[in-house]
C-alpha positions as CSV (number, residue, x, y, z in Angstrom):
1,M,3.9,168.3,139.7
2,T,2.3,171.7,139.3
3,A,3.1,174.4,136.8
4,V,6.8,175.4,136.5
5,T,8.1,178.9,135.9
6,G,10.0,179.0,132.6
7,P,13.1,181.1,131.8
8,D,10.8,184.0,130.7
9,G,8.9,184.0,134.0
10,L,5.7,182.4,132.6
11,P,4.2,179.4,134.4
12,R,4.0,176.3,132.1
13,C,3.1,172.6,132.3
14,P,6.2,170.9,133.7
15,W,7.0,169.0,130.4
16,G,6.8,172.3,128.5
17,V,10.0,173.7,129.9
18,S,12.3,170.7,129.7
19,T,13.8,171.6,126.2
20,P,13.5,174.5,123.8
21,D,11.6,172.1,121.4
22,Y,9.0,171.5,124.1
23,V,8.7,175.2,125.0
24,I,7.9,176.0,121.4
25,Y,5.5,173.1,121.0
26,H,3.8,173.8,124.3
27,D,3.5,177.5,123.8
28,E,2.5,177.6,120.1
29,E,0.8,174.4,119.3
30,W,-0.3,171.8,121.9
31,G,-4.0,172.2,122.7
32,R,-4.6,174.7,119.9
33,P,-7.8,173.7,118.0
34,I,-7.1,171.9,114.8
35,R,-10.2,171.6,112.7
36,D,-9.0,170.5,109.2
37,D,-8.7,166.9,108.1
38,Q,-5.0,167.2,107.1
39,G,-4.0,168.8,110.4
40,V,-5.9,166.1,112.4
41,Y,-4.4,163.4,110.2
42,E,-0.9,164.7,110.7
43,R,-1.3,164.7,114.5
44,L,-2.9,161.2,114.4
45,C,0.1,159.9,112.5
46,L,2.7,161.6,114.7
47,E,0.9,160.3,117.9
48,A,0.9,156.8,116.5
49,F,4.5,156.9,115.6
50,Q,5.3,158.2,119.1
51,S,3.9,155.1,120.7
52,G,6.7,153.6,122.7
53,L,9.1,156.5,122.0
54,S,9.8,159.9,123.4
55,W,7.6,162.7,122.0
56,L,10.9,164.7,121.6
57,T,12.1,162.1,119.1
58,I,8.9,162.7,117.0
59,L,9.2,166.5,117.3
60,R,12.8,166.5,116.1
61,K,11.8,164.3,113.2
62,R,8.7,166.2,112.3
63,E,10.0,167.8,109.2
64,G,11.3,164.5,108.0
65,F,7.8,163.0,108.5
66,R,6.3,165.9,106.6
67,A,8.6,165.4,103.7
68,A,8.3,161.6,103.7
69,F,4.5,161.6,103.9
70,A,3.9,164.3,101.3
71,G,3.0,167.0,103.8
72,F,0.4,164.6,105.2
73,D,-1.8,165.1,102.1
74,L,-4.5,162.5,102.6
75,E,-4.9,161.7,98.9
76,K,-1.2,161.5,98.2
77,V,-0.5,159.2,101.2
78,A,-3.6,157.1,100.4
79,G,-2.0,156.4,97.0
80,F,1.2,155.1,98.5
81,G,2.0,151.5,97.5
82,P,4.6,148.9,98.4
83,D,7.5,150.9,96.8
84,D,6.6,153.8,99.1
85,V,6.6,151.5,102.1
86,E,10.1,150.4,101.2
87,R,11.2,154.0,100.6
88,L,9.9,155.0,104.0
89,L,11.5,152.0,105.7
90,S,14.9,153.2,104.5
91,D,14.3,156.9,105.4
92,P,16.4,157.8,108.5
93,A,14.5,161.1,108.8
94,I,11.5,159.2,110.2
95,V,10.8,156.4,112.6
96,R,11.2,153.3,110.5
97,N,8.5,150.9,111.7
98,R,6.6,148.9,109.1
99,A,3.4,148.5,111.2
100,K,3.3,152.3,111.9
101,I,4.1,153.2,108.2
102,E,1.4,150.8,106.9
103,A,-1.1,152.1,109.5
104,A,-0.4,155.7,108.3
105,I,-1.2,154.7,104.8
106,A,-4.3,152.7,105.7
107,N,-5.5,155.6,107.9
108,A,-5.2,158.1,105.0
109,R,-7.4,155.7,103.0
110,A,-9.8,155.3,105.8
111,A,-10.0,159.1,106.4
112,L,-10.9,159.7,102.7
113,E,-13.8,157.3,103.2
114,L,-15.4,159.4,106.0
115,P,-18.2,161.4,104.4
116,E,-18.1,164.0,107.2
117,G,-14.3,164.1,107.3
118,L,-11.7,163.1,109.9
119,A,-11.8,166.4,111.8
120,A,-15.6,166.2,112.2
121,V,-15.4,162.6,113.5
122,A,-12.7,163.7,116.0
123,W,-14.4,166.8,117.2
124,R,-17.6,164.9,118.0
125,H,-15.6,163.5,120.9
126,A,-14.4,166.9,122.2
127,D,-14.7,167.4,125.9
128,P,-14.6,171.1,126.8
129,A,-16.0,170.4,130.2
130,A,-13.2,168.0,131.2
131,P,-11.9,168.6,134.7
132,V,-9.1,171.2,135.0
133,P,-5.9,169.5,135.9
134,R,-4.0,171.1,138.8
135,T,-1.0,168.8,138.6
136,S,0.5,166.5,136.1
137,A,-0.9,163.6,138.1
138,D,-4.4,164.9,137.2
139,V,-3.9,164.4,133.5
140,P,-5.3,161.0,132.4
141,A,-3.8,158.7,129.8
142,S,-7.2,158.0,128.4
143,T,-10.8,159.0,129.0
144,P,-14.3,157.6,128.1
145,G,-14.2,160.1,125.2
146,S,-10.8,158.8,123.9
147,K,-12.1,155.2,124.2
148,A,-15.1,156.1,122.2
149,L,-13.0,157.9,119.6
150,A,-10.6,155.0,119.3
151,K,-13.5,152.6,119.0
152,E,-15.2,154.7,116.2
153,L,-11.9,155.1,114.3
154,K,-11.2,151.4,114.5
155,K,-14.7,150.6,113.3
156,R,-14.1,152.8,110.3
157,G,-10.9,151.1,109.3
158,F,-8.2,153.0,111.2
159,R,-5.2,151.2,112.7
160,F,-2.7,151.9,115.5
161,V,-5.2,154.1,117.4
162,G,-6.0,152.9,120.9
163,P,-7.5,155.0,123.7
164,T,-4.1,156.4,124.8
165,T,-3.2,157.5,121.2
166,A,-6.7,158.9,120.7
167,Y,-6.4,160.9,123.9
168,A,-3.0,162.3,122.9
169,L,-4.6,163.3,119.6
170,M,-7.4,165.0,121.5
171,Q,-4.9,166.9,123.6
172,A,-2.8,167.9,120.6
173,C,-5.8,169.1,118.6
174,G,-7.5,171.0,121.3
175,L,-10.4,168.6,121.9
176,V,-9.5,168.8,125.5
177,D,-7.5,171.5,127.3
178,D,-5.0,169.7,129.5
179,H,-2.8,172.7,130.2
180,L,-2.5,172.8,134.0
181,E,-4.6,175.2,135.9
182,A,-1.7,177.6,136.6
183,C,-0.2,177.3,133.1
184,F,-0.3,180.6,131.2
185,R,-1.7,178.7,128.1
186,R,-4.7,177.3,130.1
187,G,-7.9,178.4,128.3
188,A,-5.8,180.6,125.9
189,Y,-7.5,179.1,122.8
190,L,-11.0,179.6,124.2
191,R,-10.6,183.4,124.2
């Protein structure tokens, strides 16, 4: 599927016009470069929680996640213990999955161990020369870069981050620009 004209007359990636939540996320955030550790960590957590679910579910619970995970403050989340895991498992404002909750906590601890920081590790795998997708079918689920990022993060103690989750993180944080060729946001963050 190629770009679709939205209600405002602007061409967007097809998924970016399906609901008002997606329009806002597509237009204002997806693909915008995120270069701080907390911002990358938040997106890593959200992408991991999304695994097996609709991204719309995650977007609609995002404020709940932010509240439950102390604004994704790495030091605060790294200090979470068993009582916090139980608190999170009973919080209907988030996705209540023990493995994903424990991974988010472990990943905060792992991120704090990175001398160069999480954002720097992620940005080493940026691919500004990735092929420009013309249709949705041209957008891959993973790439050699996302496989390398997932491998590096796992080696450094991160959990619940495979090549597909790593690629979704790369897209969300602007490490690749997967806005379709005709999308009005294509290349917008490079200007």
